[in-house]
mmCIF file of C-alpha atoms in Angstrom:
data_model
loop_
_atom_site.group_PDB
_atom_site.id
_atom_site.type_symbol
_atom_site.label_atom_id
_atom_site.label_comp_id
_atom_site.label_asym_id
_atom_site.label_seq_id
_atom_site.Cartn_x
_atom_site.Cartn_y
_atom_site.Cartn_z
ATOM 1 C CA UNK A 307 -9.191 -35.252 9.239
ATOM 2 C CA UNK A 308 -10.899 -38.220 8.957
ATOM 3 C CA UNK A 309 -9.552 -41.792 10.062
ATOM 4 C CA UNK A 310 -10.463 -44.928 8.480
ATOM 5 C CA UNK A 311 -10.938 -48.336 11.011
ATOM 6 C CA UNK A 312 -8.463 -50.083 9.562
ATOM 7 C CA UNK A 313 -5.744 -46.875 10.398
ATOM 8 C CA UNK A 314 -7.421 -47.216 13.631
ATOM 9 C CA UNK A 315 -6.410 -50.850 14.196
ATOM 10 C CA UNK A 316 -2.871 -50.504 13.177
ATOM 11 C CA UNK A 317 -2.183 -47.932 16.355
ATOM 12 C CA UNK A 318 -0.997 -49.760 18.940
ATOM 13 C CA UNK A 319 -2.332 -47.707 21.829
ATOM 14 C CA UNK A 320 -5.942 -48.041 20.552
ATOM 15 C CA UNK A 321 -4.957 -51.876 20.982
ATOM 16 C CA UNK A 322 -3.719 -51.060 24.359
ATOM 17 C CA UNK A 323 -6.979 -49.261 25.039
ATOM 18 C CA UNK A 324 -9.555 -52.339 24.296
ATOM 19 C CA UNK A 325 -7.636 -54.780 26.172
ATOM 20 C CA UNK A 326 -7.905 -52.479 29.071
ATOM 21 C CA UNK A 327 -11.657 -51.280 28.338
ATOM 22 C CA UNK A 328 -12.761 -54.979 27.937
ATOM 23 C CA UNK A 329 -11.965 -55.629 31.855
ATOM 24 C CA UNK A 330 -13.290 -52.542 32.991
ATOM 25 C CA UNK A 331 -16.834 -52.944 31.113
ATOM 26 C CA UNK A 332 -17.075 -56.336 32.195
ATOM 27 C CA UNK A 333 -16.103 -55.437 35.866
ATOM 28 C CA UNK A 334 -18.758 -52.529 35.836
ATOM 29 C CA UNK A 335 -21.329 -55.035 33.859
ATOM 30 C CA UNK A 336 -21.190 -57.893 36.697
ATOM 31 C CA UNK A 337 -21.076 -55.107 39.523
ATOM 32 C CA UNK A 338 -24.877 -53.992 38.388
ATOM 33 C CA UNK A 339 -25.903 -57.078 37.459
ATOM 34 C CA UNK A 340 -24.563 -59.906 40.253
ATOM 35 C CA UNK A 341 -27.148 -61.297 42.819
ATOM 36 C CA UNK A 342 -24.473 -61.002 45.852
ATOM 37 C CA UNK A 343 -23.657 -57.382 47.072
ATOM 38 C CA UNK A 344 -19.922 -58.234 48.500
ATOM 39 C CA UNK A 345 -19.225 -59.786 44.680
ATOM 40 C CA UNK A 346 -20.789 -56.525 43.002
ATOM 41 C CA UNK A 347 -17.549 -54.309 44.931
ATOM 42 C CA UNK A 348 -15.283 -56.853 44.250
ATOM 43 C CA UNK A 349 -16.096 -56.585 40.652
ATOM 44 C CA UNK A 350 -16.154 -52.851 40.855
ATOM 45 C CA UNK A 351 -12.707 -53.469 42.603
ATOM 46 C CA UNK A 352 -11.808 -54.838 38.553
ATOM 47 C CA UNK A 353 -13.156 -51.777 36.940
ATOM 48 C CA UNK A 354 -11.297 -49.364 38.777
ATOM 49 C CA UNK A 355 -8.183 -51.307 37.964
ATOM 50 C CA UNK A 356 -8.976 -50.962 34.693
ATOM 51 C CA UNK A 357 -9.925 -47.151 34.916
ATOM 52 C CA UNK A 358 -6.106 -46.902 36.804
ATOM 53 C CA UNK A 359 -4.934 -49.125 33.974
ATOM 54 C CA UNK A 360 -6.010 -46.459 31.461
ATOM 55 C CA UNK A 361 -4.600 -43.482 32.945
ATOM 56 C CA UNK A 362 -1.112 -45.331 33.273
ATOM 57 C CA UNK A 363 -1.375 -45.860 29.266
ATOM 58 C CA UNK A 364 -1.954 -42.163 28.876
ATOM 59 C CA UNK A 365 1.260 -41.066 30.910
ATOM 60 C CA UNK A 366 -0.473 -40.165 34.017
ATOM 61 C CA UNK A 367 1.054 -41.782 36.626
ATOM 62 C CA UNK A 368 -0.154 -40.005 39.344
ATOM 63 C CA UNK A 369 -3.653 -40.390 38.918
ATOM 64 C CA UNK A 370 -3.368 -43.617 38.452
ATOM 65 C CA UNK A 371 -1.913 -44.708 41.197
ATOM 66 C CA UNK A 372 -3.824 -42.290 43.075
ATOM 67 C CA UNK A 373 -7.114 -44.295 42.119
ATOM 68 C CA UNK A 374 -5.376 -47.531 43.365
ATOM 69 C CA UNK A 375 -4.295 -46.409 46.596
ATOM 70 C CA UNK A 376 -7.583 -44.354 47.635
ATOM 71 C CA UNK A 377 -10.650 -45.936 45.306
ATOM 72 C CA UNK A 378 -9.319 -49.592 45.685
ATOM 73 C CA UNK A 379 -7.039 -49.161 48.816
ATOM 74 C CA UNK A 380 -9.794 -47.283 50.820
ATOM 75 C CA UNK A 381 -13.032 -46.597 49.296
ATOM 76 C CA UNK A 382 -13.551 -49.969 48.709
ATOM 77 C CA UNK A 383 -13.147 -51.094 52.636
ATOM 78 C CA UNK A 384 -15.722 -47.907 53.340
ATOM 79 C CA UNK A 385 -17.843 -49.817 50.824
ATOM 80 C CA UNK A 386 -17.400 -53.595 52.745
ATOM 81 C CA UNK A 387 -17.335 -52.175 55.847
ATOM 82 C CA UNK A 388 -20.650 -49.970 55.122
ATOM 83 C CA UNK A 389 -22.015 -53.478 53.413
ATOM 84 C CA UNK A 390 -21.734 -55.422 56.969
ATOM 85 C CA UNK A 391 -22.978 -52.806 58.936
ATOM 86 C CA UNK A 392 -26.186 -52.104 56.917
ATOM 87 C CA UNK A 393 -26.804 -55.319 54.688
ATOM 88 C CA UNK A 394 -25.478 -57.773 57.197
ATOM 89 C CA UNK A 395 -28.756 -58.641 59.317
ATOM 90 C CA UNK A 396 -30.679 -58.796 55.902
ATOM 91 C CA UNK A 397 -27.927 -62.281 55.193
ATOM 92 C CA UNK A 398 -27.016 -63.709 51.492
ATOM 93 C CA UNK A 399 -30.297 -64.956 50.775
ATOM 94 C CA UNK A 400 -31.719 -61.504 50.380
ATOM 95 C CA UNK A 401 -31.954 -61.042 46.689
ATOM 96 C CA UNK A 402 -30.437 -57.663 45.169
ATOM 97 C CA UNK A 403 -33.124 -56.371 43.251
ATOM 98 C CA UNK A 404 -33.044 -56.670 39.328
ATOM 99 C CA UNK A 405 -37.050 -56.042 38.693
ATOM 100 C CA UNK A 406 -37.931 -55.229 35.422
ATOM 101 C CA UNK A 407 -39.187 -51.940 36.229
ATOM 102 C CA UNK A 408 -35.810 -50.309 37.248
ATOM 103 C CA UNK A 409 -34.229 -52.057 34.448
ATOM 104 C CA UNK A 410 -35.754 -49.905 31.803
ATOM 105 C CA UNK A 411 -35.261 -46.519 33.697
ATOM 106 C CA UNK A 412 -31.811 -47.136 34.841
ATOM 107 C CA UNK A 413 -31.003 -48.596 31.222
ATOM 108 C CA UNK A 414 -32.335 -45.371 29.543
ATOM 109 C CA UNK A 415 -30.288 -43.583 31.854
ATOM 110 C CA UNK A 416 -27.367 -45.181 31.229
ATOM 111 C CA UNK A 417 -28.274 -45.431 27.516
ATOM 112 C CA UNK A 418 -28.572 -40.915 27.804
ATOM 113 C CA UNK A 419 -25.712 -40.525 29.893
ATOM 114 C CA UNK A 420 -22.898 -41.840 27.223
ATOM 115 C CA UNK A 421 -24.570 -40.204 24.540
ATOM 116 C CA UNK A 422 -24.342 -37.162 26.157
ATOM 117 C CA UNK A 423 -20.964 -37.819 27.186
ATOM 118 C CA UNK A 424 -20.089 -39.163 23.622
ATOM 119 C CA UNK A 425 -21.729 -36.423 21.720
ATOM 120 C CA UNK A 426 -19.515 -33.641 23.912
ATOM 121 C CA UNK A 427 -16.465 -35.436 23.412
ATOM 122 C CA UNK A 428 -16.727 -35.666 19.667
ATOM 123 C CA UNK A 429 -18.237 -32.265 19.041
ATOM 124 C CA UNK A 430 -15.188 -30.605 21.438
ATOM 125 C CA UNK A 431 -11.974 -33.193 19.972
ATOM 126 C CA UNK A 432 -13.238 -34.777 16.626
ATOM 127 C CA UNK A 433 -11.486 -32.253 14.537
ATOM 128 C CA UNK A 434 -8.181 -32.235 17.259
ATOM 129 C CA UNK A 435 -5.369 -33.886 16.070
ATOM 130 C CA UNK A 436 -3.962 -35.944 18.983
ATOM 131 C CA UNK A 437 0.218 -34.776 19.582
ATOM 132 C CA UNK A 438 2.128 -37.219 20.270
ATOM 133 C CA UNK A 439 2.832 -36.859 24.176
ATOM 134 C CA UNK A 440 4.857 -37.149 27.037
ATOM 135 C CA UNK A 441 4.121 -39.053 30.378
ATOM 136 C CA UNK A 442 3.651 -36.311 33.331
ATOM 137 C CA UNK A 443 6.226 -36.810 35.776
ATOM 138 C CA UNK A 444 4.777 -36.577 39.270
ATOM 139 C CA UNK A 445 7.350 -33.861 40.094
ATOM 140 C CA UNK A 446 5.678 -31.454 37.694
ATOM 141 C CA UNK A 447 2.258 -31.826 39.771
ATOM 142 C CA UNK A 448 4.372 -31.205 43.294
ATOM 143 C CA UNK A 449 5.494 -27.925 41.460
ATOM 144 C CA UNK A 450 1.977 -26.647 40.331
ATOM 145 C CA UNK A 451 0.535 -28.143 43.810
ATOM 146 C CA UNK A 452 3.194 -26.191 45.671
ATOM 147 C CA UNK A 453 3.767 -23.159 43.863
ATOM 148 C CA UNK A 454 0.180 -22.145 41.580
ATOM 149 C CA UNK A 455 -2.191 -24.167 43.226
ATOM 150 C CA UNK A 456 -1.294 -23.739 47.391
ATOM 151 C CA UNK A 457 -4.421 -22.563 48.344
ATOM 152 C CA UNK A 458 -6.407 -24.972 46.355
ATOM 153 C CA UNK A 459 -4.027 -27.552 48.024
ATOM 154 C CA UNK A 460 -4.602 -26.159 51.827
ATOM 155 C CA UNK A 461 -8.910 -26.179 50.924
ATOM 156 C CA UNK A 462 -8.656 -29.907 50.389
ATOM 157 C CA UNK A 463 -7.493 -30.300 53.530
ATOM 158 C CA UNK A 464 -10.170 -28.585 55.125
ATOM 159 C CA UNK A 465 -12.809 -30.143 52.665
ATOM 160 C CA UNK A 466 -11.108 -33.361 54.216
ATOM 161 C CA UNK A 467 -11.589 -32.185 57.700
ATOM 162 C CA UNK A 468 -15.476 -31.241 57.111
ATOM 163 C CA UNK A 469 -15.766 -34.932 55.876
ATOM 164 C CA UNK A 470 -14.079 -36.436 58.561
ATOM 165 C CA UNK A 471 -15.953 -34.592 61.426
ATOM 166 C CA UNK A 472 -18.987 -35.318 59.636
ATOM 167 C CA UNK A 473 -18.818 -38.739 59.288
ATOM 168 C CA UNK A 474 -18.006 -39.007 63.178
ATOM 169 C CA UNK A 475 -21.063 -36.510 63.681
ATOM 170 C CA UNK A 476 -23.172 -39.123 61.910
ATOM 171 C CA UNK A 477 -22.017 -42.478 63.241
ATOM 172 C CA UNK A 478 -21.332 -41.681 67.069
ATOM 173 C CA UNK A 479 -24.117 -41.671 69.521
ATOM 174 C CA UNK A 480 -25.747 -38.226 70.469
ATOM 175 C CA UNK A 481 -25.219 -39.359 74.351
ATOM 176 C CA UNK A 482 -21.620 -38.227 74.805
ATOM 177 C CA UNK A 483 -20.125 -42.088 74.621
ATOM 178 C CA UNK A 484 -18.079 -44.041 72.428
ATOM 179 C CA UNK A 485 -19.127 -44.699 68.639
ATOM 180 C CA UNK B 1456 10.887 -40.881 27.607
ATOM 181 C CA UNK B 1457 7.670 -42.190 26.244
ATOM 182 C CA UNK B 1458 9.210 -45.298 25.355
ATOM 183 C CA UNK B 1459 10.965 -45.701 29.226
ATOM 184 C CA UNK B 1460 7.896 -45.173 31.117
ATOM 185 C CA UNK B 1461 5.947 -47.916 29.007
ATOM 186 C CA UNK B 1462 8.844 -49.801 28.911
ATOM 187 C CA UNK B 1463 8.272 -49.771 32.785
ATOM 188 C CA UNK B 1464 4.913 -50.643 32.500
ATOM 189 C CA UNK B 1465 5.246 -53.717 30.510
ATOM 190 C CA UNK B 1466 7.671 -55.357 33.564
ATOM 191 C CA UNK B 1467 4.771 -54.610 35.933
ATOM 192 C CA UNK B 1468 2.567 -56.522 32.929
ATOM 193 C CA UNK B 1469 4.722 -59.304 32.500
ATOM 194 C CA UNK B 1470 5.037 -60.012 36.637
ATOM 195 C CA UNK B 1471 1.109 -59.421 37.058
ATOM 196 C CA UNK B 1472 0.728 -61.893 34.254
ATOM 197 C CA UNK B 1473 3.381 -64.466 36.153
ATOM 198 C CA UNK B 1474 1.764 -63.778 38.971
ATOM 199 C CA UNK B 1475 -1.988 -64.763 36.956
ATOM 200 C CA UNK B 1476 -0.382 -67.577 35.472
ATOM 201 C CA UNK B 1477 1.196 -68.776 39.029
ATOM 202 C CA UNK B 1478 -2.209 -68.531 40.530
ATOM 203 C CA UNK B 1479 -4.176 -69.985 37.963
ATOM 204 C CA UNK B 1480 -1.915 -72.705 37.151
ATOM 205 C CA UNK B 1481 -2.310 -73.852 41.005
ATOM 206 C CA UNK B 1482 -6.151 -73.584 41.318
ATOM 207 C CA UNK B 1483 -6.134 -75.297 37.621
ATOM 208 C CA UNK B 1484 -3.718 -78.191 39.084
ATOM 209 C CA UNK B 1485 -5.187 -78.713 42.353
ATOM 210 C CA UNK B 1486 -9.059 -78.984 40.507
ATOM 211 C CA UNK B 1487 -7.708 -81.829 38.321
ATOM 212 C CA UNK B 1488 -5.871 -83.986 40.671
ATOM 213 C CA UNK B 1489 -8.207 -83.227 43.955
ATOM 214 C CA UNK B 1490 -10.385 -85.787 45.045
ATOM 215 C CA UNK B 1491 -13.992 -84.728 44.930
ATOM 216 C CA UNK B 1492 -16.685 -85.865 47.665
ATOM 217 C CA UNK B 1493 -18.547 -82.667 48.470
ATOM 218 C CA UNK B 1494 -20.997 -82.724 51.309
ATOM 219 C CA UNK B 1495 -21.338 -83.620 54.729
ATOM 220 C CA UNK B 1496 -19.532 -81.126 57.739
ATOM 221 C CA UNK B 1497 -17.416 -79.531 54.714
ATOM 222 C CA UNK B 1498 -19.499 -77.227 53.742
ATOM 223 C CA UNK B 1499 -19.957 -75.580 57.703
ATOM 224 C CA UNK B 1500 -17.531 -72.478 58.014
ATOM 225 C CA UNK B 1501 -14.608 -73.475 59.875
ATOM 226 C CA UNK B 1502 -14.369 -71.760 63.480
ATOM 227 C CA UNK B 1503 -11.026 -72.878 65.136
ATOM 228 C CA UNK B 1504 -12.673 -76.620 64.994
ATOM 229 C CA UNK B 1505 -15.788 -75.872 67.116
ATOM 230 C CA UNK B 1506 -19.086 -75.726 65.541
ATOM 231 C CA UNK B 1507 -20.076 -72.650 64.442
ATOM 232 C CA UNK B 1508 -22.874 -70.091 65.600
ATOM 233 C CA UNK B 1509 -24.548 -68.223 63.769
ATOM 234 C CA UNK B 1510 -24.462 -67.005 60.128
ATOM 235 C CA UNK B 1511 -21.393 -65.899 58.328
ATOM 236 C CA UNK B 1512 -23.201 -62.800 58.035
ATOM 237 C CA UNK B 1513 -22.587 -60.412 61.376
ATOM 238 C CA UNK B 1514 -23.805 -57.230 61.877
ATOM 239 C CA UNK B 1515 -20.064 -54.826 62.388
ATOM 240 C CA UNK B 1516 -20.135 -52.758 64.999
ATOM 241 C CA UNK B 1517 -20.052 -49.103 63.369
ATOM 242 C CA UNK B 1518 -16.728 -48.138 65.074
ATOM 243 C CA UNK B 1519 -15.396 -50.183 62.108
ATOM 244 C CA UNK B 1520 -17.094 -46.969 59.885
ATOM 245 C CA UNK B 1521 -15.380 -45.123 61.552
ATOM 246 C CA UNK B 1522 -12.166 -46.458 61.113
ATOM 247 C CA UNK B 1523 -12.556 -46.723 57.540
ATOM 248 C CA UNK B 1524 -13.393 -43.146 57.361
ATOM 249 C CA UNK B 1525 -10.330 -42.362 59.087
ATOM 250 C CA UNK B 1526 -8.309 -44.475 56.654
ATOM 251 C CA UNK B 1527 -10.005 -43.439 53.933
ATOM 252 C CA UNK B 1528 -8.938 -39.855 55.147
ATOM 253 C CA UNK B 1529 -5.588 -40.043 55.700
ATOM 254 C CA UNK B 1530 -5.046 -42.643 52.311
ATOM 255 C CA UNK B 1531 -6.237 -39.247 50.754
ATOM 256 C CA UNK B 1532 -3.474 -37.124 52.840
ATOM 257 C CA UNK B 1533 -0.928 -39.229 52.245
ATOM 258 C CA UNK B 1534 -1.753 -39.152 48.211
ATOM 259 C CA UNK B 1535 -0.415 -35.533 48.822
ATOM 260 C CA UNK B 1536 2.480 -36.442 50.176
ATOM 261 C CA UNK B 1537 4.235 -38.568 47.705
ATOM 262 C CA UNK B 1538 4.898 -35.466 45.350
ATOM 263 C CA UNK B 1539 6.028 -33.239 48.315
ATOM 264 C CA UNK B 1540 7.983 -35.367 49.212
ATOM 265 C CA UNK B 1541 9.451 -36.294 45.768
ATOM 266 C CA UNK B 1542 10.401 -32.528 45.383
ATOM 267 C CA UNK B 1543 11.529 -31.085 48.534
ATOM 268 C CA UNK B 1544 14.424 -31.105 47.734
ATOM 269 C CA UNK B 1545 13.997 -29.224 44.735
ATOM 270 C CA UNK B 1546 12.350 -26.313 46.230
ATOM 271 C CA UNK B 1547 14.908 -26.501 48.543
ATOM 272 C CA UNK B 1548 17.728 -25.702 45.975
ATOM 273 C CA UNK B 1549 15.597 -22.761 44.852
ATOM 274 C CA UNK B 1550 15.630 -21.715 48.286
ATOM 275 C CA UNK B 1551 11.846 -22.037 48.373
ATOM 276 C CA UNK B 1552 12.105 -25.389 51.062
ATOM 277 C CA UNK B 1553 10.836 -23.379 54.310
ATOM 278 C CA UNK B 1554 7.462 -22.554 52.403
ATOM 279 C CA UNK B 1555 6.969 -25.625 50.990
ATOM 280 C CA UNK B 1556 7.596 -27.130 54.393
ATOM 281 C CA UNK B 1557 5.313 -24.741 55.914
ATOM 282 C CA UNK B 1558 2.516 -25.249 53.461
ATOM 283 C CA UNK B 1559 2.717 -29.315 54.205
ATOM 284 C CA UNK B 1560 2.145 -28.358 58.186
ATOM 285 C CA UNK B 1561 -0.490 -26.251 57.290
ATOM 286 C CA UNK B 1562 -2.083 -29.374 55.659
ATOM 287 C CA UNK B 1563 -1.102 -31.663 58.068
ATOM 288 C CA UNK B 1564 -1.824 -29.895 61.181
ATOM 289 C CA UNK B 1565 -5.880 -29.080 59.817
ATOM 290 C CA UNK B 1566 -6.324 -32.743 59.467
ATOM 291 C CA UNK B 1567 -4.846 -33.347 62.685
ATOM 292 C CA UNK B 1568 -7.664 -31.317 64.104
ATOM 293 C CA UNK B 1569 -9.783 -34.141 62.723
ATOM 294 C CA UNK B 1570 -8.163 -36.815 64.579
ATOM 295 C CA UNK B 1571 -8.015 -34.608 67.807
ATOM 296 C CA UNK B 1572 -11.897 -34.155 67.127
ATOM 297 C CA UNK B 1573 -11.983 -37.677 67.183
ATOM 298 C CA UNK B 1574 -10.419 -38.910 70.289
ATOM 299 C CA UNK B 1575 -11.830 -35.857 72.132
ATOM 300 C CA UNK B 1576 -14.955 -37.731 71.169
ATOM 301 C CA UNK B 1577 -14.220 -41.032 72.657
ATOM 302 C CA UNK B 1578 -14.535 -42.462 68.986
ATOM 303 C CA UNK B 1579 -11.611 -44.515 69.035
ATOM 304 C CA UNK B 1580 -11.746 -45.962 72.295
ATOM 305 C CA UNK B 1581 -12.178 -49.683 72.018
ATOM 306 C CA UNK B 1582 -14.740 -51.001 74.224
#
């Protein structure tokens, strides 16, 4: 089944989905390429929204709010926070580095990275006709969370645990004090 | 259903883009009738109306890392909660509740381990 662009245009979703992607490339654009570090998250703060803003328009409620309450609620202050401790002493002046000899490695990367990603998307869904769908309640997800997927559910807590302890490990002193 | 939840959606649009507008409308207002004259003390960060020492730019104290962590945990715990507690009630009327209670302990209680690990540690005792 092939679609023309002009079918593509007349879908309102797919008009829905640019005026969401435009914010989130522009975010993630300015976060790589802004001279001040504290600007790049708060740019990246924009992307996310927009990455949350795109799983709201495809009925997934619960992920989406899920990456505004733990990548921009919490993530984001690790980020700040872990700016001021380690960037702090270095002040504003200090330059982020955009030298032309990252630039082409990190832009090839890039550049393989959504072709790759492209390429397995349309080989896997190009031929899949898209059903028209329903939004996921968040009550369906308690029921597979509590019923199918308990023991997945109980790991993350002790993946959470193994984090937690770890980051303590690595930020306290080794001489029995305080942080 | 479909047409409900965007429906939903579009009042969060239309207050986020009052809110925008609101916002923008003030910054846009106050830039055209604000007297400019740039310069002088006004550009020195303001510090309760003594001069300031030192940059804007302070090393944090890493117990701050640690606080974030904590956050950053429990933000994560209480993602799990929302749809627990959305259908407790549910698995209560199929006479499943005790479990699911039980299995939200279970969770609980091994990441209250972590924060007994912590202030075992001393790492949340503010110096």
């Amino acid at each position: 089944m092939t679609v023309s662009i002009a079918d593509w245009f007349k879908e309102t979703a797919n008009w829905v989905f640019i005026l969401l992607a435009i914010p989130t490339l522009l975010g993630a654009w300015r976060t790589v390429t802004s001279n001040n570090i504290v600007r790049s998250v708060l740019y990246l703060v924009v992307s996310l929204g927009g990455a949350a803003a795109m799983f709201l328009s495809l009925g997934a409620a619960f992920v989406g709010w899920t990456v505004v309450l733990v990548y921009i609620g919490a993530v984001i202050i690790l980020f700040l926070i872990g700016i001021m401790i380690t960037r702090a002493p270095l002040g504003m002046k200090a330059e982020l580095s955009h030298a032309s000899n990252v630039r082409m490695p990190a832009a090839l990367l890039s550049l393989s990275m959504f072709v790759l990603v492209a390429w397995g998307l349309i080989d896997a869904f190009s031929n899949t006709a898209i059903e028209p769908f329903e939004p996921t309640p968040t009550s369906d997800i308690a029921n597979l969370i509590f019923s199918r997927f308990v023991v997945p559910f109980e790991v993350v807590s002790i993946v959470l645990l193994a984090a937690l302890i770890g980051g303590i490990a690595l930020a306290r002193r080794d001489d029995g004090g305080g942080a | 259903m479909l047409n409900q939840y965007y429906g939903d959606y579009i009042t969060v649009a239309v207050f986020v883009a009052i809110g925008a507008i609101l916002v923008g409308g003030a910054v846009a207002a106050n830039r055209a009738i604000a007297p400019r004259a740039p310069g002088g003390f006004k550009d020195v960060a303001y510090e309760s109306g003594i001069e300031p020492i030192g940059g804007g730019w302070n090393q944090s104290h890493i117990r701050y890392y640690i606080f974030a962590l904590l956050f950053l945990i429990f933000d994560v715990e209480a993602v799990f909660i929302f749809p627990w507690a959305l259908q407790l009630e549910f698995f209560s009327s199929i006479g499943s509740g005790l479990t699911v209670l039980v299995e939200m302990f279970v969770f609980v209680g091994i990441l209250l381990l972590g924060l007994v690990y912590a202030i075992r540690k001393g790492v949340l005792t503010w110096e």
